[in-house]
Coordinates of C-alpha atoms in Angstrom, one line a residue:
M762 CA -3.0 -22.1 13.7
Q763 CA 0.0 -21.9 16.0
Y764 CA 2.3 -21.6 13.0
I765 CA 0.3 -18.7 11.7
A766 CA 0.2 -17.1 15.1
K767 CA 4.0 -17.4 15.3
K768 CA 4.5 -15.6 12.0
F769 CA 2.3 -12.7 13.1
F770 CA 4.1 -12.4 16.4
E771 CA 7.5 -12.4 14.6
A772 CA 6.2 -9.4 12.5
K773 CA 4.9 -7.4 15.5
S774 CA 7.5 -4.7 15.1
T775 CA 7.0 -4.3 11.3
Y776 CA 3.3 -5.0 10.9
D777 CA 1.7 -1.5 11.5
I778 CA 3.9 0.3 9.0
N779 CA 3.6 -2.4 6.3
A780 CA -0.1 -3.4 6.7
I781 CA -1.3 -0.8 4.2
I782 CA -4.6 -2.5 3.3
Q783 CA -5.4 -3.5 6.9
N784 CA -4.9 0.1 8.0
L785 CA -7.4 1.3 5.3
M786 CA -9.8 -1.4 6.5
Q787 CA -9.6 -0.1 10.0
D788 CA -10.8 3.4 8.9
R789 CA -13.6 1.8 6.8
L790 CA -14.8 -0.1 9.8
L791 CA -14.9 3.1 11.9
S792 CA -17.0 4.8 9.2
L793 CA -19.5 1.9 9.4
L794 CA -20.3 2.5 13.0
P795 CA -23.7 4.1 13.3
K796 CA -22.9 5.7 16.7
K797 CA -19.9 6.5 18.8
R798 CA -21.2 5.6 22.3
F799 CA -21.1 1.9 23.5
Y800 CA -21.1 0.8 27.1
S801 CA -18.9 -2.3 26.4
V802 CA -16.6 -3.1 23.5
L803 CA -15.0 -6.4 22.5
E804 CA -12.2 -6.4 19.9
I805 CA -11.3 -9.8 18.6
G806 CA -7.8 -10.3 17.1
C807 CA -6.4 -7.0 18.2
G808 CA -2.9 -7.7 17.1
T809 CA -0.5 -4.8 17.6
G810 CA -3.4 -2.5 18.5
G811 CA -3.8 -0.4 15.4
L812 CA -7.6 -0.5 15.4
T813 CA -7.6 -0.5 19.2
R814 CA -6.0 2.9 19.3
K815 CA -8.3 4.3 16.7
L816 CA -11.3 3.0 18.6
F817 CA -10.0 4.6 21.8
Q818 CA -9.9 8.0 20.0
A819 CA -13.2 7.6 18.2
L820 CA -15.5 6.0 20.7
D821 CA -17.0 6.8 24.1
F822 CA -17.2 3.6 26.1
T823 CA -17.0 2.3 29.7
K824 CA -15.4 -1.1 29.2
F825 CA -13.0 -2.3 26.5
V826 CA -11.9 -6.0 26.2
C827 CA -9.2 -7.1 23.7
N828 CA -8.4 -10.6 22.5
D829 CA -5.6 -12.2 20.6
I830 CA -3.9 -15.6 20.2
N831 CA -0.5 -13.8 20.8
D832 CA 0.5 -11.8 23.8
Y833 CA 0.2 -8.2 22.5
K834 CA -0.8 -6.7 25.9
S835 CA 2.1 -4.3 25.9
Y836 CA 1.0 -2.9 22.5
I837 CA -2.5 -1.9 23.5
P838 CA -3.8 0.9 25.8
P839 CA -3.4 -0.1 29.5
Q840 CA -7.1 0.7 30.1
T841 CA -8.1 -2.5 28.2
D842 CA -8.8 -5.9 29.6
F843 CA -6.6 -8.3 27.5
I844 CA -7.6 -12.0 27.0
L845 CA -4.9 -14.3 25.6
L846 CA -6.6 -17.2 23.7
D847 CA -7.6 -18.5 20.3
A848 CA -10.7 -16.5 19.2
N849 CA -12.4 -19.7 18.1
S850 CA -13.1 -20.4 21.8
I851 CA -13.7 -16.9 23.1
H852 CA -17.4 -17.5 23.5
T853 CA -16.5 -20.1 26.2
A854 CA -14.1 -17.7 28.1
L855 CA -16.5 -14.8 28.6
E856 CA -19.9 -14.7 30.3
E857 CA -20.8 -11.0 29.7
K858 CA -22.5 -9.6 26.6
F859 CA -21.1 -6.7 24.6
D860 CA -22.7 -3.7 22.9
L861 CA -20.1 -3.7 20.2
I862 CA -18.0 -6.6 18.9
I863 CA -15.5 -5.6 16.3
S864 CA -12.6 -7.3 14.5
N865 CA -10.4 -6.5 11.5
A866 CA -8.4 -8.9 9.3
C867 CA -8.9 -11.8 11.8
I868 CA -11.9 -14.0 11.2
Q869 CA -10.6 -15.4 8.0
W870 CA -8.2 -17.4 10.1
L871 CA -10.9 -18.8 12.2
H872 CA -13.5 -21.6 11.8
Q873 CA -15.8 -18.9 10.5
R874 CA -19.2 -20.7 10.3
E875 CA -18.9 -21.9 13.9
F876 CA -17.4 -18.6 15.1
L877 CA -20.2 -16.5 13.6
A878 CA -22.8 -18.8 15.3
N879 CA -21.0 -19.1 18.7
I880 CA -20.3 -15.4 19.0
L881 CA -24.0 -14.9 19.5
K882 CA -23.5 -16.0 23.1
L883 CA -21.7 -12.7 23.7
C884 CA -24.5 -10.6 22.2
H885 CA -27.7 -9.1 23.5
Q886 CA -30.6 -8.1 21.2
D887 CA -29.1 -4.7 20.4
S888 CA -25.5 -5.7 20.0
L889 CA -23.7 -4.5 16.9
L890 CA -21.0 -6.7 15.2
V891 CA -18.6 -5.1 12.7
F892 CA -16.0 -7.2 10.9
G893 CA -13.4 -6.6 8.3
T894 CA -12.2 -9.8 6.6
F895 CA -11.0 -11.0 3.2
G896 CA -12.7 -12.8 0.3
K897 CA -11.7 -15.5 -2.2
Q898 CA -9.6 -13.2 -4.4
N899 CA -7.3 -12.3 -1.6
L900 CA -3.7 -12.8 -2.4
I901 CA -4.9 -14.8 -5.4
E902 CA -1.5 -14.5 -7.0
I903 CA 0.2 -16.3 -4.1
R904 CA -2.4 -19.1 -4.3
Q905 CA -1.9 -19.6 -8.0
H906 CA 1.9 -19.3 -7.7
T907 CA 2.3 -21.7 -4.8
N908 CA -0.9 -23.8 -4.8
N909 CA -1.3 -22.7 -1.1
G910 CA -3.7 -20.4 0.6
L911 CA -6.6 -19.9 3.0
D912 CA -10.1 -21.3 2.4
Y913 CA -11.7 -17.9 2.1
L914 CA -15.5 -17.2 1.8
D915 CA -17.1 -15.0 -0.7
L916 CA -19.9 -12.4 -0.4
I917 CA -22.6 -15.0 -1.2
D918 CA -21.3 -17.3 1.5
Y919 CA -21.4 -14.6 4.1
E920 CA -24.9 -13.6 3.1
K921 CA -26.1 -17.1 3.5
I922 CA -24.3 -17.8 6.8
L923 CA -25.2 -14.5 8.4
S924 CA -28.9 -14.5 7.4
E925 CA -29.5 -17.5 9.6
N926 CA -28.9 -15.5 12.9
Y927 CA -28.4 -11.9 12.0
H928 CA -29.9 -8.8 10.4
I929 CA -27.4 -7.8 7.7
L930 CA -26.9 -4.0 7.9
H931 CA -24.0 -3.8 5.6
L932 CA -22.1 -6.2 3.4
S933 CA -19.7 -5.1 0.8
E934 CA -16.4 -5.9 -0.9
T935 CA -13.6 -4.3 -2.9
L936 CA -10.5 -5.4 -4.7
V937 CA -7.3 -3.5 -4.0
P938 CA -4.1 -4.3 -6.0
L939 CA -0.7 -3.5 -4.6
T940 CA 2.2 -3.5 -7.0
F941 CA 5.9 -3.7 -5.9
Q942 CA 9.1 -2.8 -7.8
T943 CA 10.5 -6.3 -7.5
P944 CA 9.2 -9.8 -6.7
L945 CA 11.4 -10.0 -3.7
E946 CA 9.6 -7.0 -2.3
V947 CA 6.3 -8.9 -2.6
F948 CA 7.5 -11.7 -0.4
R949 CA 9.2 -9.3 1.9
H950 CA 5.8 -7.5 2.3
L951 CA 4.2 -10.8 3.2
K952 CA 6.9 -11.5 5.8
L953 CA 6.8 -8.1 7.4
T954 CA 3.0 -8.3 7.8
G955 CA 2.9 -12.0 8.7
V956 CA -0.3 -12.3 6.5
N957 CA 0.7 -15.0 4.1
S958 CA -0.2 -18.7 4.5
L959 CA 2.9 -20.1 2.9
E960 CA 4.0 -23.4 4.4
S961 CA 7.0 -23.5 6.6
N962 CA 9.1 -25.4 4.1
Y963 CA 8.4 -23.0 1.2
T964 CA 11.7 -21.8 -0.2
I965 CA 12.0 -18.6 -2.3
T966 CA 14.4 -19.2 -5.2
Q967 CA 15.5 -16.9 -8.0
K968 CA 13.4 -19.1 -10.4
K969 CA 10.3 -18.6 -8.3
L970 CA 10.9 -14.9 -8.1
Y971 CA 11.3 -14.6 -11.9
E972 CA 8.2 -16.7 -12.5
F973 CA 6.2 -14.4 -10.1
Q974 CA 7.4 -11.3 -11.8
T975 CA 6.6 -12.6 -15.3
R976 CA 3.2 -14.0 -14.4
F977 CA 1.9 -11.4 -12.0
N978 CA 3.9 -8.2 -12.6
N979 CA 4.9 -8.1 -8.9
T980 CA 1.3 -7.5 -7.9
L981 CA -0.7 -8.7 -4.9
T982 CA -4.5 -8.4 -4.8
Y983 CA -6.3 -7.8 -1.6
H984 CA -10.0 -8.5 -1.3
P985 CA -11.5 -6.8 1.7
I986 CA -15.0 -7.6 2.8
Y987 CA -16.9 -5.4 5.3
I988 CA -19.7 -6.8 7.5
T989 CA -22.1 -5.0 9.9
I990 CA -24.7 -7.2 11.5
K991 CA -27.1 -7.3 14.5
P992 CA -28.7 -10.4 16.1
I993 CA -32.2 -11.3 14.9

């Protein structure tokens, strides 16, 4: 997890402009909110604050808490309370309960089954939880090309896991392909967003670039999943 966190932090100055799909996901999450007034908001995995800033513009709230494993405090609005820690343990660091818990492009990096159960400790009966994450087809080209990738969940997995503790208000998915002019641009995109899970010793060679272009036509597939739930 520390290696992944390091890659994201190295991409902090290039993430927002290159994270095309994640930016679209932020807007989709905003559209899923049934209301705009929440007393307390917790954003998990805020990163460089793209969603944070949109929430500040869209919502009426009294308290806003942000969390990330990297120190992005200077990137988010100063009115927020920032908590620096691994989100897998956030349920042990906070004692209060939140009206809205929201996260985009983060929970796929966590121990999801445990996280989705533990986060209940930060909820009251009327809390709303809204997540944007990724499914099994996400960056499938990279997985097939390198035999390396995250252990994603699919829609059926989420439905089964969530139904144990939550009312599922919304659960949907989509596939979004991004095609680049050259294979080198594909791997540059991954580097500039920090989103890939390539091992630290992975080396890009001309042969590997040619193979990727031939096999995948310089395309990356993103597989966004959108979740809106309330505790049972």
